[in-house]
Amino acid sequence: MEKNLAKTYDPKSFEDRIYKQWEESGMFAPDMDPDKKPFTIVMPPPNITGQLHMGHAMDASLQDVLIRFKRMQGYSTLWLPGTDHASIATEVKVVEKIKKEEGKTKEELGREEFLKRAWAWKNEYGNRITTQQRKMGTSCDWSRERFTMDEGCNEAVKEHFLRLYNKGLIYKGSRLINWCPVCGSALSDIEVEHEDKQGKYWYFRYPGADGSEGITVATSRPETMFADVAIAVNPEDERYKDLVGKMVLLPIFNREIPVIADPYPDPEKGTGAVKITPTCDPNDFEVGQRHNLPMIECMDEKARMLPICGKYAGMDRYECRKAWVEDLDKAGYLVKTEDLIIPTGECYRCHSAVEPRISEQWFVKMKPLAEPAIEAVRKGETQFVPERFDKIYYHWMEDIKDWCISRQLWWGHRIPAYYCDDCGEMVVAKEMPEVCPKCGGKHFHQDEDVLDTWFSSALWPFSTLGWPKETEDLKKFYPTSVLVTGYDIIFFWVARMIFCGIEDMGKAPFAHVLIHGLVRDAQGRKMSKSLGNGIDPLEVIDQYGADALRFMLLSGIAPGSDIRYQTEKIEAARNFANKLWNASRFVIMNLQDEDGNFKPMADAKTAVLKPEDKWLRASIDAAVAEITDNMEKFEFALAAAKIYDLIWGSYCDWYIELAKPRLGGADEEDKLTVRYMLVTALLDLLKLLHPYMPFITEEIYSYLPKAEDAPQFLMTQSWPVPENNDYSGDVKLLEASMAVIRAIRNIRAEAEAAPSKKLHAYIIAEGADAALAKAGAPYIKALGGIEELFVRADRSVLPEDAKSAAVPGMEIYVPMDELVDYAKEKEKLTKEGAKLEAEIARAKNKLSNQGFVSKAPANVIEAERTKLAEYEDLLAKNRKMLEAVLAKLA
RNA sequence: GGUCCAUUAGCUCAGCUGGGAGAGCGUCUGGGUGACAACCAGAAGGUCACAAGUUCAAGUCUUGUAUGGGCCACCA
């Protein structure tokens, strides 16, 4: 094996290998040491029909960064993966496949054969997504992988159903539900998407039964008129007072229906009169209930017109609408039409218009379940991050309707209700009963319907841990720590897990819900199949590596808000990885002799630290404290920015550059210390970055010199803890030196002097500042390209033709071979002086403000005084330098 | 209709509990300098949407306005 990293950073050459090593080592599984505190995440199970998309990539990155961080902190971390059977989505795919390959419908095939095909499909494609997730570096415990329709989850679903049923919280009833005629199934309220669409109102006259004028009503859905059972008007509406109680005729059909008074119609809207069709509209349904009106259905489950519709029977709803309106118009009943925006409901899966329909379905009674779930969030048992999402949760939970859970599908958990073939008695039980409790009959058939997919995923945080069995896992890992998911499924999933967890386990299922936004395309559009603007994470990984993708997804994002996928961002992340790669290669190179053996180096005890070593140590320690704090608070983007800056700025740009002369110098003792510092600092940096970029950090770690007993993998190392050293003097020295170096580089750049050209420099300073300048001389010379540095108190020693700059306490002069352009110099100094004056005025103003001096905290006032003193010092220097320039010009 | 979010450099966006405006990309100037041109050094560039208010102090808190999004909602 090569003893140093490859010349170029090529993530493809090691990411898969490292993942395999991790997985085989068994380290993704939690350490079951009872002394270790648990930290648990259950992964939102992706659909078995799914392919890894950016949403999954975001999910995975956030969860993995958390789990790796906590693992390194010494928690017993469990990240439990799995997949969802995705009832409708999968059934649609399987139906398509059967149609294509066997030319049959599922009905032709029959339930049993269909389910065989569905399971075969699951076995073939169900693991595709979990293979893809591994590419992301997800350190979840695959040995505990679950599926929403595996044996344990089936048991949990039945148990849960039974419990709720026995408490009267699940009931069967005939209600007006949302029906998708294309999917052929009932939908819950949240599976209906509301959209305002351009539509039409038709105004039709319903003639009076007594031959009078009758009444005109507006409707956007004329095809439902066949099911009209009344016309309602507001009791306050003077226009229609006389008509209330009279009968009108359904046009053409001449069926008599009453005019009724009800508060529902708004006199301001339309004509103020509303046709009442209880089987086609929830409002009408309620009016119907209030007035004891009959219910007439006019459409079947495919939204075709029923025989009651006469010649329109058998027509599709839209076909019928067209013909019916034409006929009404011809017969003179159409008063007028109007173009209007009308609200519509669409099936969230197939986007066809949903038809409200009277149908017998199973429901969960929500009020009693919602109350404790609201309470759990209110008292902070579960906290949303960011907090604002709790409002969305409350809003929905406080106004919740009963949950329709039955679906007229085959792929899913079949409802555990059995009917006696003899007397029709219903028995709800886990298994088919032997004997009918009512008639003693021995033949039963099971309810045909399956449960809403979300019914089983609602149990995910505990069904996966073994519930209803009292397993070790359940005891140790429930309630879980954090749930990570997008804001788009707060209602579908998060809310339901909360009330189910409280109901079955007595505790809310997670302490925190970490909500993230959507990954959009570069223009800010939602990624979608129809737009074809989706970015495939696998392609991104192939091109840039999983580390870059993860880092990009976690950087520069505000919690809970959307992020755009842009090539520049992924490139920036990849470049960062490349930077770390090269720096590490440099470090390793300098640790080794020509044969690739590690040279001796100091250890914690023998190292003789120089100020730059202490400065680096202090910088890392300060960063560790902040980064840890940020990560505890889920502020991953802030932490990422600090790690980025620490590695690229502090370590690469400054420390390594300062280390180069030492590595090439004559002091062999000092080299021991430099090597020690380079490698120990690098190890800390790798640890800090590891949760974000697990692959590259692990790969680099494998090349570092390690003690015999060191862990094999970086991923199990412990999280850095700041040392408690007071290195403030060294920090001050290095910061002052860096300021001087920047000033000199600036002078050089302005003079367009080649960086390779060695220069002389003078620093005018007194007392402590002079001491600082002298101590910093080696740094200034090395990184400023200065051959000789003179630190003087007396300005008279200054050479002719020198460019100048000022930092607090010091004036810097760099003599130039070419004539200095004094006119430019004057301009620069004047501009600087003006800026300083403005700052001084601002600071003075602040400090002379009684309110500020008396009310602001002491440290803030002190800081302001220091600033003022510094600026005054700089201004004085600026004045002197300007004077000198003016003298030259004169 | 209700509600939430956004508005900061040319672009994309950070900015945690109020204490002198930041990053990446882009632009401009130099540069093969010991790991890195996927790089190095330097520079330019912002009335923090607008208006009031609170405060000694507002990008940050309050209210309102404008513009752009999202979510929820049974209106014919």
CSV table of N, CA, C and O in Angstrom, one decimal, chain A residues 130 175 207 242 487 522 622 875:
chain,number,residue,atom,x,y,z
A,130,THR,N,-32.2,1.3,-0.6
A,130,THR,CA,-31.2,1.1,0.6
A,130,THR,C,-29.8,1.0,0.1
A,130,THR,O,-28.9,1.4,0.7
A,175,ARG,N,-70.1,7.7,5.5
A,175,ARG,CA,-69.8,9.2,5.5
A,175,ARG,C,-69.6,9.7,4.1
A,175,ARG,O,-69.3,8.9,3.2
A,207,PRO,N,-87.9,25.7,-12.3
A,207,PRO,CA,-89.2,26.3,-12.3
A,207,PRO,C,-90.1,25.8,-11.1
A,207,PRO,O,-89.8,24.7,-10.5
A,242,ASP,N,-91.0,34.1,0.3
A,242,ASP,CA,-92.3,33.5,-0.1
A,242,ASP,C,-92.1,32.1,-0.7
A,242,ASP,O,-93.0,31.3,-0.7
A,487,TYR,N,-40.6,19.5,5.8
A,487,TYR,CA,-41.9,20.1,6.3
A,487,TYR,C,-43.1,19.6,5.6
A,487,TYR,O,-44.2,19.8,6.0
A,522,ALA,N,-31.6,25.2,-9.6
A,522,ALA,CA,-30.9,26.4,-9.6
A,522,ALA,C,-31.7,27.6,-9.7
A,522,ALA,O,-31.4,28.7,-9.2
A,622,ALA,N,-11.0,27.1,20.6
A,622,ALA,CA,-12.1,28.0,20.6
A,622,ALA,C,-13.1,27.5,19.6
A,622,ALA,O,-14.3,27.6,19.9
A,875,LEU,N,-5.0,57.1,13.5
A,875,LEU,CA,-5.2,58.4,12.8
A,875,LEU,C,-3.9,59.2,13.0
A,875,LEU,O,-3.4,59.9,12.1
